[in-house]
XYZ file of C-alpha atoms in Angstrom:
785
model
C -7.635 -72.893 -15.703
C -9.169 -72.078 -19.089
C -10.489 -68.705 -20.226
C -14.052 -70.034 -20.012
C -13.559 -71.126 -16.387
C -12.065 -67.732 -15.548
C -15.103 -66.045 -17.126
C -17.467 -68.185 -15.073
C -15.569 -67.404 -11.860
C -15.600 -63.696 -12.707
C -19.365 -63.729 -13.199
C -19.776 -65.791 -10.024
C -17.662 -63.368 -7.985
C -19.584 -60.372 -9.299
C -22.860 -62.120 -8.499
C -21.823 -62.801 -4.907
C -20.693 -59.175 -4.469
C -24.074 -57.916 -5.705
C -25.932 -60.364 -3.466
C -23.944 -59.312 -0.398
C -23.988 -55.545 -0.977
C -27.550 -55.445 -2.352
C -26.580 -52.572 -4.620
C -29.317 -53.835 -6.903
C -32.220 -56.216 -6.288
C -31.424 -59.924 -6.142
C -33.824 -60.819 -8.950
C -32.275 -58.127 -11.145
C -28.831 -59.544 -10.321
C -30.036 -62.933 -11.533
C -31.216 -61.415 -14.816
C -27.804 -59.744 -15.223
C -26.238 -63.185 -14.762
C -28.493 -64.571 -17.507
C -27.386 -61.785 -19.849
C -23.704 -62.197 -18.936
C -23.486 -65.944 -19.630
C -25.350 -65.480 -22.923
C -23.322 -62.494 -24.167
C -20.001 -64.159 -23.294
C -21.035 -67.282 -25.202
C -20.804 -69.567 -22.194
C -24.280 -70.828 -23.085
C -26.463 -70.434 -26.166
C -29.296 -67.866 -26.173
C -31.853 -70.684 -25.999
C -30.075 -72.188 -22.994
C -29.890 -68.796 -21.310
C -33.672 -68.486 -21.509
C -34.385 -72.112 -20.704
C -34.686 -71.365 -17.003
C -38.122 -69.828 -17.537
C -39.413 -73.106 -18.967
C -37.555 -75.282 -16.486
C -39.826 -77.811 -14.731
C -38.393 -76.567 -11.422
C -39.434 -72.965 -12.091
C -42.862 -74.011 -13.357
C -43.392 -76.167 -10.269
C -42.353 -73.328 -7.942
C -44.796 -70.738 -9.318
C -47.622 -73.256 -9.611
C -47.163 -74.330 -5.981
C -47.289 -70.659 -4.928
C -50.779 -70.484 -6.469
C -51.910 -73.713 -4.807
C -50.576 -72.425 -1.495
C -52.524 -69.200 -2.025
C -55.732 -71.163 -2.576
C -55.202 -73.068 0.673
C -54.535 -69.788 2.463
C -57.592 -67.894 1.200
C -59.925 -70.796 1.926
C -58.770 -70.811 5.536
C -57.205 -74.287 5.641
C -54.207 -73.022 7.614
C -56.438 -70.961 9.896
C -58.582 -73.999 10.733
C -55.501 -75.937 11.801
C -54.279 -72.898 13.701
C -57.559 -72.756 15.610
C -57.088 -76.411 16.529
C -53.675 -75.504 17.916
C -55.282 -72.989 20.246
C -57.704 -75.656 21.476
C -55.201 -78.442 22.192
C -52.013 -76.581 23.066
C -52.985 -75.646 26.600
C -51.173 -72.835 28.390
C -47.759 -74.415 29.115
C -44.853 -73.074 27.101
C -43.578 -76.511 26.060
C -47.025 -77.568 24.821
C -47.455 -74.316 22.919
C -44.077 -74.609 21.209
C -44.675 -78.231 20.208
C -48.188 -77.546 18.895
C -47.111 -74.463 16.935
C -44.097 -76.159 15.338
C -46.010 -79.338 14.473
C -48.790 -77.351 12.819
C -46.393 -75.070 10.953
C -44.282 -78.055 9.875
C -47.222 -80.056 8.526
C -48.589 -77.075 6.604
C -45.174 -76.130 5.201
C -44.752 -79.616 3.794
C -47.421 -78.751 1.209
C -47.641 -74.936 1.251
C -45.248 -72.040 0.759
C -43.564 -71.699 4.152
C -43.603 -67.884 4.016
C -47.356 -68.010 3.412
C -47.778 -70.384 6.361
C -45.818 -68.019 8.611
C -47.925 -65.062 7.463
C -51.192 -66.959 7.951
C -50.297 -68.272 11.412
C -48.771 -65.032 12.673
C -52.083 -63.609 13.982
C -52.973 -67.010 15.473
C -49.741 -67.207 17.449
C -49.983 -63.563 18.546
C -53.473 -64.318 19.852
C -52.150 -67.404 21.684
C -49.479 -65.250 23.293
C -52.103 -62.701 24.291
C -54.456 -65.253 25.822
C -51.732 -67.159 27.693
C -49.966 -64.034 28.954
C -46.669 -64.834 27.235
C -44.341 -62.522 25.311
C -44.649 -63.137 21.558
C -40.877 -63.568 21.442
C -41.319 -66.942 23.177
C -43.548 -68.325 20.415
C -42.852 -66.581 17.104
C -39.350 -67.926 16.514
C -40.593 -71.510 16.999
C -43.276 -70.683 14.412
C -40.695 -69.580 11.850
C -38.378 -72.505 12.559
C -41.299 -74.935 12.264
C -42.107 -73.508 8.831
C -38.519 -73.765 7.616
C -37.910 -77.286 8.928
C -41.316 -78.519 7.742
C -40.463 -77.444 4.203
C -37.640 -80.006 4.174
C -40.027 -82.961 4.432
C -41.463 -83.152 0.885
C -40.438 -82.395 -2.672
C -42.862 -79.457 -2.899
C -42.141 -78.102 0.582
C -39.439 -75.682 -0.501
C -37.861 -74.573 -3.820
C -34.376 -76.014 -3.028
C -35.885 -79.526 -2.895
C -37.459 -79.018 -6.315
C -34.185 -77.666 -7.731
C -32.161 -80.610 -6.410
C -34.583 -83.123 -7.956
C -34.537 -81.222 -11.247
C -30.725 -81.216 -11.307
C -30.732 -85.013 -10.999
C -33.258 -85.288 -13.833
C -31.102 -83.072 -16.077
C -28.206 -85.499 -15.562
C -30.343 -88.413 -16.681
C -30.596 -89.772 -13.142
C -33.724 -90.794 -11.274
C -34.948 -87.679 -9.461
C -36.092 -87.642 -5.877
C -39.788 -88.470 -5.553
C -42.514 -86.561 -3.762
C -41.867 -88.150 -0.370
C -38.203 -89.111 -0.848
C -37.283 -86.242 1.491
C -39.721 -87.366 4.172
C -37.552 -89.827 6.178
C -34.679 -87.411 6.785
C -36.957 -84.347 6.809
C -39.254 -85.755 9.494
C -36.289 -86.726 11.681
C -34.930 -83.171 11.382
C -38.364 -81.655 12.091
C -39.028 -83.860 15.123
C -35.534 -83.314 16.486
C -35.884 -79.575 15.909
C -39.181 -79.531 17.787
C -37.598 -81.463 20.644
C -34.618 -79.130 20.718
C -36.804 -76.014 20.864
C -39.115 -77.486 23.502
C -36.353 -78.721 25.805
C -33.296 -76.537 25.224
C -33.945 -73.889 22.578
C -36.706 -72.176 24.540
C -34.164 -71.305 27.235
C -32.195 -69.424 24.584
C -35.211 -67.437 23.372
C -35.177 -63.793 24.473
C -37.072 -63.086 27.665
C -37.389 -59.388 27.023
C -41.021 -58.371 27.138
C -41.883 -55.085 25.407
C -45.133 -55.073 27.358
C -45.348 -53.176 30.612
C -47.187 -53.986 33.773
C -50.407 -52.163 34.555
C -52.788 -53.361 31.860
C -52.943 -56.962 32.902
C -51.040 -59.689 31.161
C -52.274 -58.997 27.652
C -50.511 -57.833 24.532
C -52.112 -54.394 24.478
C -50.864 -52.608 21.339
C -50.543 -49.245 23.065
C -48.424 -50.774 25.785
C -46.389 -52.908 23.394
C -45.295 -49.766 21.551
C -44.725 -47.869 24.831
C -47.168 -45.104 23.938
C -47.515 -44.072 27.570
C -43.958 -42.731 27.554
C -44.837 -40.214 24.848
C -48.432 -39.398 25.780
C -49.210 -35.776 26.704
C -52.189 -33.469 26.736
C -52.190 -30.083 25.009
C -54.940 -27.611 25.965
C -56.291 -24.977 23.565
C -57.134 -21.729 25.467
C -60.750 -20.545 25.064
C -59.758 -17.435 23.106
C -57.096 -19.111 20.963
C -56.986 -18.312 17.267
C -56.847 -22.068 16.677
C -60.519 -22.273 17.683
C -62.642 -22.818 14.596
C -59.756 -24.163 12.509
C -59.608 -27.623 10.988
C -57.136 -29.943 12.642
C -55.454 -30.449 9.284
C -54.891 -26.689 8.894
C -53.617 -26.119 12.435
C -50.082 -27.409 11.759
C -50.085 -28.866 15.253
C -48.459 -32.051 14.039
C -45.767 -30.530 11.843
C -44.857 -27.591 14.109
C -44.947 -29.356 17.489
C -43.952 -32.785 16.098
C -46.948 -34.423 17.758
C -49.703 -36.783 16.605
C -53.169 -35.955 17.912
C -54.808 -39.275 18.797
C -57.934 -38.017 20.606
C -59.791 -34.853 21.584
C -61.238 -34.538 25.082
C -64.235 -32.196 24.870
C -66.884 -31.600 27.537
C -65.772 -34.703 29.425
C -66.039 -36.945 26.338
C -63.140 -38.521 24.485
C -63.286 -38.388 20.699
C -60.632 -40.845 19.443
C -58.873 -40.677 16.060
C -59.972 -37.203 14.906
C -59.602 -36.702 11.170
C -58.032 -33.680 9.438
C -61.489 -32.126 8.926
C -62.293 -32.112 12.657
C -62.880 -28.508 13.820
C -60.998 -27.458 16.948
C -62.793 -25.564 19.722
C -61.532 -23.363 22.505
C -61.069 -25.412 25.660
C -60.360 -28.661 23.788
C -57.760 -30.918 25.381
C -55.761 -32.745 22.743
C -54.395 -36.146 23.690
C -51.224 -36.431 21.621
C -48.064 -38.460 21.117
C -44.851 -36.467 21.162
C -41.987 -35.164 23.227
C -42.796 -32.389 25.746
C -39.395 -30.790 25.100
C -40.236 -30.309 21.414
C -43.499 -28.588 22.333
C -41.836 -26.428 24.975
C -39.148 -25.391 22.507
C -41.787 -23.887 20.197
C -43.890 -22.446 23.039
C -41.105 -20.614 24.817
C -38.500 -20.008 22.154
C -38.198 -17.130 19.720
C -38.171 -18.050 16.058
C -38.362 -15.117 13.655
C -38.901 -11.398 13.926
C -39.985 -8.587 11.642
C -41.754 -8.830 8.309
C -42.619 -6.472 5.488
C -44.613 -6.760 2.359
C -44.020 -6.141 -1.349
C -40.467 -7.260 -2.121
C -38.893 -7.262 -5.593
C -38.941 -10.893 -6.636
C -36.568 -11.583 -9.513
C -34.342 -8.766 -8.406
C -33.564 -10.806 -5.277
C -32.095 -13.635 -7.323
C -28.552 -13.702 -8.720
C -28.264 -13.503 -12.454
C -26.909 -17.075 -12.547
C -30.252 -18.392 -11.326
C -33.488 -18.505 -13.250
C -37.138 -19.497 -12.928
C -39.085 -21.407 -15.569
C -42.513 -22.953 -15.964
C -42.967 -26.475 -17.318
C -46.214 -28.276 -18.154
C -47.113 -31.894 -17.336
C -48.411 -33.362 -20.644
C -50.837 -36.217 -21.180
C -49.185 -39.581 -20.669
C -46.416 -38.143 -18.496
C -44.869 -40.702 -16.104
C -45.155 -38.040 -13.390
C -48.975 -38.152 -13.429
C -50.234 -39.744 -10.233
C -46.975 -39.236 -8.363
C -46.548 -36.731 -5.594
C -43.686 -34.264 -5.869
C -41.659 -36.159 -3.296
C -41.819 -39.305 -5.440
C -40.989 -37.313 -8.574
C -37.668 -36.328 -6.876
C -36.929 -33.609 -9.451
C -34.291 -32.026 -7.198
C -32.345 -35.260 -6.782
C -32.649 -36.352 -10.412
C -32.344 -33.062 -12.254
C -31.097 -30.457 -9.747
C -34.266 -28.331 -9.912
C -36.582 -27.216 -7.112
C -40.360 -27.001 -7.458
C -41.449 -23.692 -5.939
C -45.125 -23.855 -6.855
C -47.716 -25.964 -8.664
C -50.307 -24.173 -10.777
C -53.557 -25.917 -11.705
C -55.806 -23.698 -13.774
C -55.840 -20.286 -12.119
C -54.946 -21.643 -8.670
C -51.322 -21.717 -7.553
C -50.246 -23.970 -4.704
C -47.182 -23.147 -2.614
C -47.784 -25.063 0.641
C -47.427 -28.800 1.361
C -45.806 -29.350 -2.025
C -44.055 -32.662 -1.277
C -47.411 -34.406 -0.911
C -49.078 -32.685 -3.882
C -50.327 -35.205 -6.465
C -49.367 -34.315 -10.030
C -52.149 -34.236 -12.605
C -52.183 -33.894 -16.372
C -51.993 -30.220 -17.362
C -50.354 -29.037 -14.128
C -47.738 -26.319 -14.510
C -44.670 -26.473 -12.257
C -42.689 -23.385 -11.285
C -39.067 -24.562 -11.302
C -35.894 -23.003 -10.004
C -32.402 -24.067 -10.996
C -29.076 -23.004 -12.480
C -28.493 -20.834 -15.504
C -29.683 -22.527 -18.668
C -32.596 -24.224 -16.929
C -35.014 -23.044 -19.611
C -33.174 -25.208 -22.138
C -32.251 -28.047 -19.791
C -35.822 -28.463 -18.529
C -36.806 -29.654 -22.006
C -34.810 -32.784 -21.247
C -36.665 -33.602 -18.019
C -38.761 -36.686 -18.696
C -42.447 -36.014 -18.128
C -42.349 -32.232 -18.705
C -42.708 -30.066 -21.791
C -43.526 -26.505 -22.921
C -40.880 -24.934 -20.694
C -40.581 -21.136 -20.726
C -38.784 -18.499 -18.659
C -40.868 -16.659 -16.061
C -40.678 -12.884 -15.669
C -41.414 -10.819 -12.568
C -44.666 -9.749 -14.235
C -45.643 -13.445 -14.615
C -44.880 -14.084 -10.952
C -47.081 -11.194 -9.888
C -49.943 -11.935 -12.268
C -50.107 -15.738 -12.280
C -48.776 -16.532 -8.829
C -49.427 -13.240 -6.974
C -46.046 -13.870 -5.448
C -45.672 -10.259 -4.303
C -48.471 -10.988 -1.820
C -46.645 -14.019 -0.458
C -43.108 -12.707 0.100
C -42.012 -11.466 3.512
C -38.716 -10.391 4.989
C -37.988 -11.943 8.389
C -34.972 -11.797 10.665
C -33.381 -14.506 12.784
C -32.931 -12.790 16.194
C -29.961 -13.564 18.418
C -32.113 -15.483 20.897
C -33.894 -17.534 18.196
C -33.984 -21.311 18.634
C -33.292 -21.527 14.899
C -29.714 -20.269 15.317
C -27.279 -23.036 14.450
C -29.917 -25.213 12.806
C -29.981 -26.139 9.153
C -32.954 -25.157 7.043
C -34.037 -28.802 6.997
C -33.944 -29.053 10.813
C -35.624 -25.670 11.237
C -38.805 -27.203 9.805
C -39.927 -23.754 8.620
C -41.507 -25.269 5.518
C -43.124 -28.252 7.221
C -44.151 -26.478 10.412
C -45.216 -23.031 9.234
C -45.526 -23.310 5.472
C -42.657 -20.841 4.950
C -40.263 -21.454 2.058
C -36.920 -19.619 2.246
C -36.132 -18.098 -1.119
C -33.097 -16.128 -0.053
C -30.721 -15.623 2.868
C -28.956 -12.273 3.275
C -25.935 -12.376 5.537
C -24.109 -9.050 5.519
C -23.192 -8.336 1.917
C -23.689 -11.956 0.905
C -26.913 -13.110 -0.768
C -27.764 -16.814 -1.128
C -30.711 -17.526 -3.422
C -32.780 -20.698 -2.920
C -30.377 -22.028 -0.293
C -29.676 -25.712 0.105
C -31.594 -27.561 2.884
C -28.230 -28.102 4.590
C -27.594 -24.341 4.908
C -27.115 -23.343 8.573
C -28.983 -20.311 9.905
C -27.102 -17.676 11.895
C -28.218 -14.878 14.185
C -28.923 -11.734 12.177
C -29.747 -13.554 8.948
C -32.399 -11.794 6.897
C -34.688 -14.276 5.192
C -36.826 -13.648 2.148
C -39.583 -16.202 2.667
C -42.606 -17.207 0.651
C -45.670 -17.795 2.795
C -48.546 -15.946 4.338
C -48.950 -14.002 7.552
C -51.288 -16.846 8.550
C -48.235 -19.018 9.139
C -46.861 -16.521 11.634
C -50.264 -16.186 13.304
C -50.335 -19.983 13.675
C -46.964 -19.779 15.390
C -48.339 -17.244 17.855
C -51.346 -19.446 18.593
C -49.118 -22.477 19.141
C -47.110 -20.548 21.690
C -50.317 -19.995 23.682
C -50.988 -23.690 24.169
C -50.827 -25.271 27.606
C -49.239 -28.686 28.258
C -50.448 -31.221 30.782
C -48.383 -34.377 31.249
C -50.378 -37.613 31.626
C -47.948 -40.481 32.261
C -50.746 -42.671 33.668
C -53.428 -41.828 31.127
C -55.700 -44.761 30.303
C -54.718 -45.926 26.817
C -58.135 -47.530 26.414
C -59.440 -44.048 25.652
C -57.837 -44.411 22.218
C -60.399 -47.037 21.224
C -64.166 -47.216 20.915
C -66.729 -49.260 19.003
C -65.915 -47.314 15.842
C -62.199 -46.635 16.382
C -59.415 -49.100 17.118
C -55.708 -49.833 17.245
C -54.081 -52.520 15.149
C -50.603 -53.848 14.677
C -49.560 -54.499 11.097
C -46.446 -55.763 9.327
C -45.334 -55.579 5.722
C -46.397 -58.660 3.798
C -43.853 -60.837 1.955
C -45.265 -59.479 -1.339
C -44.974 -55.812 -0.328
C -43.617 -53.171 -2.694
C -43.292 -50.527 0.027
C -39.843 -51.368 1.411
C -37.597 -48.298 1.287
C -40.471 -45.822 0.918
C -41.339 -43.249 3.569
C -44.792 -42.564 4.993
C -44.687 -39.074 3.516
C -43.941 -40.534 0.101
C -46.807 -43.000 0.466
C -49.353 -40.393 1.603
C -50.305 -43.060 4.119
C -52.891 -40.961 5.965
C -54.708 -39.880 2.814
C -54.463 -43.267 1.130
C -55.651 -45.446 4.010
C -57.502 -43.023 6.305
C -55.387 -44.248 9.231
C -52.663 -42.718 11.372
C -49.404 -44.475 12.160
C -48.607 -43.956 15.830
C -45.414 -45.976 16.211
C -42.975 -48.288 14.451
C -41.215 -51.084 16.316
C -37.815 -51.774 14.780
C -34.918 -53.867 16.061
C -36.127 -53.886 19.651
C -37.029 -50.198 19.881
C -40.269 -48.242 19.496
C -40.146 -45.095 17.340
C -43.013 -42.678 18.000
C -41.909 -39.264 16.721
C -40.790 -37.948 13.318
C -42.233 -40.998 11.577
C -43.143 -39.319 8.297
C -39.632 -39.545 6.874
C -38.799 -43.028 8.180
C -38.336 -45.506 5.346
C -40.258 -48.732 5.894
C -38.278 -51.945 6.293
C -39.285 -55.556 6.009
C -39.716 -56.770 9.596
C -41.125 -53.495 10.974
C -44.108 -53.779 13.312
C -46.387 -50.787 12.748
C -49.130 -49.500 15.059
C -52.044 -47.874 13.216
C -55.024 -46.010 14.663
C -58.314 -45.139 13.047
C -61.833 -46.258 12.117
C -62.355 -50.008 12.375
C -63.915 -49.998 8.911
C -60.636 -48.677 7.541
C -58.715 -51.335 9.461
C -60.846 -54.015 7.815
C -60.090 -52.529 4.397
C -56.387 -52.475 5.228
C -56.508 -56.188 6.014
C -57.428 -56.814 2.360
C -54.458 -54.820 1.075
C -51.740 -57.165 -0.253
C -49.044 -54.813 1.045
C -49.795 -55.535 4.726
C -50.652 -58.261 7.209
C -52.883 -57.194 10.107
C -51.568 -58.951 13.213
C -55.015 -59.256 14.731
C -57.569 -61.945 14.062
C -60.345 -59.380 14.441
C -58.856 -57.396 11.563
C -58.197 -60.306 9.255
C -60.435 -60.771 6.201
C -62.866 -63.692 6.520
C -61.604 -66.827 4.734
C -63.632 -68.587 2.042
C -64.201 -71.562 4.314
C -66.967 -72.988 2.166
C -64.329 -73.848 -0.425
C -61.767 -75.248 2.027
C -62.706 -78.909 1.381
C -62.448 -78.279 -2.350
C -58.963 -76.754 -1.932
C -57.813 -79.769 0.100
C -59.257 -82.110 -2.558
C -57.326 -80.257 -5.298
C -54.114 -80.537 -3.279
C -54.695 -84.272 -2.918
C -55.373 -84.426 -6.663
C -51.911 -82.955 -7.223
C -50.063 -85.219 -4.783
C -51.570 -88.615 -5.639
C -50.691 -88.716 -9.385
C -47.154 -87.556 -8.595
C -46.742 -90.160 -5.847
C -48.006 -92.915 -8.154
C -45.809 -91.747 -11.024
C -48.691 -90.893 -13.330
C -47.731 -87.250 -13.898
C -44.556 -85.148 -13.604
C -44.686 -82.772 -10.649
C -44.640 -79.681 -12.903
C -47.712 -80.768 -14.906
C -49.586 -81.844 -11.784
C -48.818 -78.527 -10.067
C -49.987 -76.430 -13.020
C -53.176 -78.503 -13.193
C -53.800 -77.887 -9.500
C -53.163 -74.160 -9.889
C -55.643 -73.928 -12.768
C -58.275 -75.838 -10.785
C -57.794 -73.522 -7.794
C -58.733 -70.585 -10.019
C -61.529 -72.340 -11.927
C -63.201 -73.422 -8.673
C -62.870 -69.858 -7.306
C -60.735 -70.838 -4.356
C -58.866 -67.725 -5.461
C -59.127 -65.299 -8.366
C -56.580 -64.882 -11.136
C -55.562 -61.572 -9.551
C -55.003 -63.414 -6.264
C -52.963 -66.036 -8.125
C -50.623 -63.409 -9.552
C -50.301 -61.815 -6.099
C -49.370 -65.076 -4.370
C -46.606 -65.895 -6.843
C -43.319 -64.665 -5.393
C -42.058 -63.244 -8.659
C -38.619 -62.275 -7.312
C -38.026 -65.938 -6.407
C -39.168 -67.085 -9.866
C -36.840 -64.650 -11.656
C -34.021 -65.445 -9.234
C -34.170 -69.158 -10.013
C -34.700 -68.720 -13.762
C -31.827 -66.245 -14.008
C -29.357 -68.348 -12.009
C -29.999 -71.687 -13.752
C -27.932 -70.727 -16.856
C -24.940 -69.974 -14.595
C -25.194 -73.473 -13.129
C -25.261 -74.846 -16.668
C -22.199 -72.732 -17.573
C -20.314 -74.013 -14.516
C -20.960 -77.579 -15.587
C -20.200 -77.074 -19.290
C -16.964 -75.084 -18.895
C -15.486 -77.361 -16.260
C -15.729 -74.761 -13.488
C -17.796 -77.154 -11.364
C -15.209 -79.907 -11.916
C -12.427 -77.465 -10.973
C -14.096 -76.713 -7.632
C -15.016 -80.350 -7.066
C -11.402 -81.401 -7.622
C -10.351 -78.841 -5.037
C -12.803 -80.197 -2.491
C -11.802 -83.812 -3.150
C -8.103 -82.979 -2.801
C -8.813 -81.116 0.431
C -10.973 -83.629 2.304
C -11.402 -86.567 -0.079
C -8.714 -88.559 1.681
C -10.936 -88.602 4.784
C -13.679 -90.447 2.935
C -16.984 -89.519 1.278
C -18.676 -88.760 4.607
C -16.142 -85.975 5.238
C -16.811 -84.582 1.756
C -20.539 -84.716 2.489
C -19.950 -82.758 5.714
C -17.895 -80.232 3.748
C -20.735 -79.689 1.237
C -23.188 -79.074 4.071
C -20.893 -76.602 5.878
C -19.981 -74.766 2.662
C -23.639 -74.404 1.725
C -24.694 -73.401 5.247
C -21.990 -70.731 5.468
C -22.727 -69.300 2.019
C -26.475 -69.278 2.784
C -25.891 -66.418 5.206
C -25.018 -64.082 2.332
C -26.432 -65.725 -0.818
C -30.129 -66.606 -1.378
C -30.545 -70.324 -0.743
C -32.274 -71.000 -4.079
C -29.412 -69.362 -5.978
C -26.924 -71.262 -3.859
C -28.525 -74.629 -4.634
C -28.360 -73.851 -8.357
C -24.623 -73.116 -8.047
C -23.776 -75.984 -5.688
C -25.694 -78.721 -7.552
C -23.148 -79.190 -10.380
C -20.317 -79.128 -7.809
C -22.002 -81.847 -5.739
C -22.675 -83.981 -8.816
C -19.110 -83.668 -10.085
C -17.679 -84.397 -6.648
C -19.665 -87.633 -6.468
C -18.372 -88.614 -9.915
C -14.761 -87.891 -8.889
C -15.146 -90.074 -5.802
C -16.897 -92.809 -7.786
C -19.896 -92.850 -5.435
C -23.639 -92.246 -5.753
C -24.637 -88.558 -6.112
C -27.854 -89.058 -4.114
C -26.403 -88.528 -0.615
C -24.606 -85.370 -1.733
C -27.716 -83.934 -3.398
C -29.896 -84.749 -0.399
C -27.317 -83.077 1.860
C -27.460 -80.004 -0.363
C -31.242 -79.860 0.010
C -31.091 -80.285 3.804
C -28.497 -77.512 4.046
C -31.407 -75.179 3.288
C -32.041 -75.349 7.035
C -29.158 -72.881 7.361
C -31.735 -70.132 6.886
C -32.765 -70.491 10.534
C -29.670 -68.720 11.847
C -30.223 -65.265 10.344
C -33.194 -62.869 10.166
C -32.332 -61.821 6.613
C -31.646 -65.229 5.069
C -35.332 -66.138 4.808
C -38.502 -63.980 4.606
C -40.235 -66.076 7.290
C -37.587 -65.010 9.794
C -37.817 -61.361 8.769
C -41.617 -61.430 8.968
C -41.639 -62.223 12.696
C -38.793 -59.886 13.643
C -40.937 -56.822 14.366
C -43.916 -58.498 16.105
C -41.526 -60.590 18.214
C -39.260 -57.680 19.094
C -36.262 -59.766 18.011
C -32.734 -58.583 17.352
C -30.190 -60.049 14.962
C -28.273 -61.768 17.757
C -31.411 -63.656 18.871
C -31.490 -65.628 15.616
C -27.810 -66.526 15.908
C -28.096 -67.529 19.573
C -31.060 -69.871 18.957
C -30.567 -70.834 15.308
C -26.879 -71.737 15.321
C -27.151 -74.551 17.911
C -30.192 -75.911 16.066
C -28.254 -75.785 12.794
C -25.438 -77.809 14.396
C -28.019 -80.406 15.466
C -29.284 -80.599 11.862
C -25.684 -80.950 10.641
C -25.050 -83.930 12.915
C -28.292 -85.629 11.819
C -27.505 -85.150 8.125
C -23.928 -86.420 8.366
C -24.967 -89.489 10.370
C -28.267 -90.399 8.736
C -28.080 -89.426 5.041
C -25.392 -92.042 4.160
C -27.547 -94.667 5.867
C -30.700 -93.800 3.924
C -28.826 -93.145 0.631
C -25.635 -95.228 0.703
C -22.534 -93.988 -1.115
C -22.370 -97.360 -2.887
C -25.905 -98.474 -3.805
């Protein structure tokens, strides 16, 4: 083994580790690979960058745009509507119709886009035929994945395999070269799912009896189990307050979904809705959380003017820092700014002009000219100068705190009594800041004083707390303890909807940028004017404490609010509304034009008049020029992570070939199974690719396996075509895992699937594909032409 081969294997091992652990994004990993092979001299700088001009990469992004044009003009939706008309109500007929439609569309469109477009159609079919979505959505995803195997443009691995042949000076696979084997796999897959696979599909039904056999969103998310009614007494101090100021949600951990007033139900009240005495609030939450606040003691005592800076140890200091023009913090909220995590400082207040804000700081949007009151360790005044996005830092005196922030009017001393429900809880779990707007500046415990304690600090009986807040927070607590609870396990969920207000189920779109971000961080309520009632994740509905849940790809999310807002949400590229009523209207008048453009791309390629890359770019340009989609839509439909992933990995494939690393691995495979004949080697390539596809993105895997397959064929003295076709067909391995392909992840939440469901159904189907490939590929592409 040479030094160059060892370098390639080292880079390859590091790449696989990063792919598996996901310590960094996959597309960023690919760019690191590009840098590594260039810096080590395994390829020239020009070769390292050549992936971005590769015909395969150009074809991939151009086909994304063409697929987007077909989607926005409603071509897929028209075919989906035909499915609903001809499928009938039998499960076998539905599965066949769904998979045929998805397969045909995925032959010419991005299969993730097909899955996203048909998702509402299939959900509606499930609703109208009284079937659990779990019986139909996995066939949809599998139809998309298998249909992509049938043409050159159906899936990126097919394009990459053809491009690898072209780079070797061989005749590449044509547009429909994949069709014979691909159609056999698709038809066999449909037959398997219709006859055997459907018996392996999960029969769990997240719906409950009592609302007919329809997929009612409220029932799907099991809202009835968390529905309760809270009554405001006639003389309550909450009467006359805005709902947003009442702290009902944060203190009681409930979500108010409707107000029952004078016998009328007012669904989806907004934060500006004024509460009245006698109102009955229909809310989602846990009765035990409400009872804990109603009946438990929290804090006692309270006095006024307390020395401020004198309460802090000398090792701690307060400073002000200004947000200048052009600061990267402008537009963020304080939670997104994460100054505590990044720089070890806490934001105690935000001053804008003469107004100082102390409450609800995590959601406060930062503007140019804002002044932040920061607390941190000794030397903060100097260190704060190094915080990106802040300048003009200066120490703050007690006089400043009194004059600018009137802090002496906001400090109170409270005691944790022995019977308090806060005893034994951390500050974070006490929810004093979220629930009552009280920020603990200091804990006195005997002779010990802890200034600005950590959120993980545990409260003990007898602790004396110096808190920043207002007596209003304590008055709110008293009013909350006066509330009356009525349990309504059989309450009619239809009261949550009206002509103006509705429920909708949404999922994150394949192009979303919101994965890993919490609802609090997103300011979801303020941004979209809608309330999230529940999140369905991995077979379970979550309905409380949603604000700090980080969104995941595959989540099914139930939103509640004005129907006009739901329609606006359907146009947001971050989400897919799983409801045909909420979907934006397609540009159906341009559908024939979009189909004509697609045909104009396929015919010249089929006849050999144009290379596929040039034809695809031409089609993409025509889609925009004819207004089938806008340029902004075109950029949105391109899956940029996939483009960068392919472009970044191509130089590593070139390095494997040039250094002899591919030949080294090919020799190992030939010595291992070569004595059993080329068919055994072909089977080995399929199994190796299928196994690796569970942890490595399939497009990256094809780039790495292509030089190995080509070298193996050369070592055996046989045609490379059967090995390369086998490599392309091994892309079907994505069916056996929810994380190996976005189409599988997309349906996970709406279908209520678990990881094991994909293995139980996908693995037998993958074995069927394996048998077909091993038996049929050498017949269609003989080892000796």
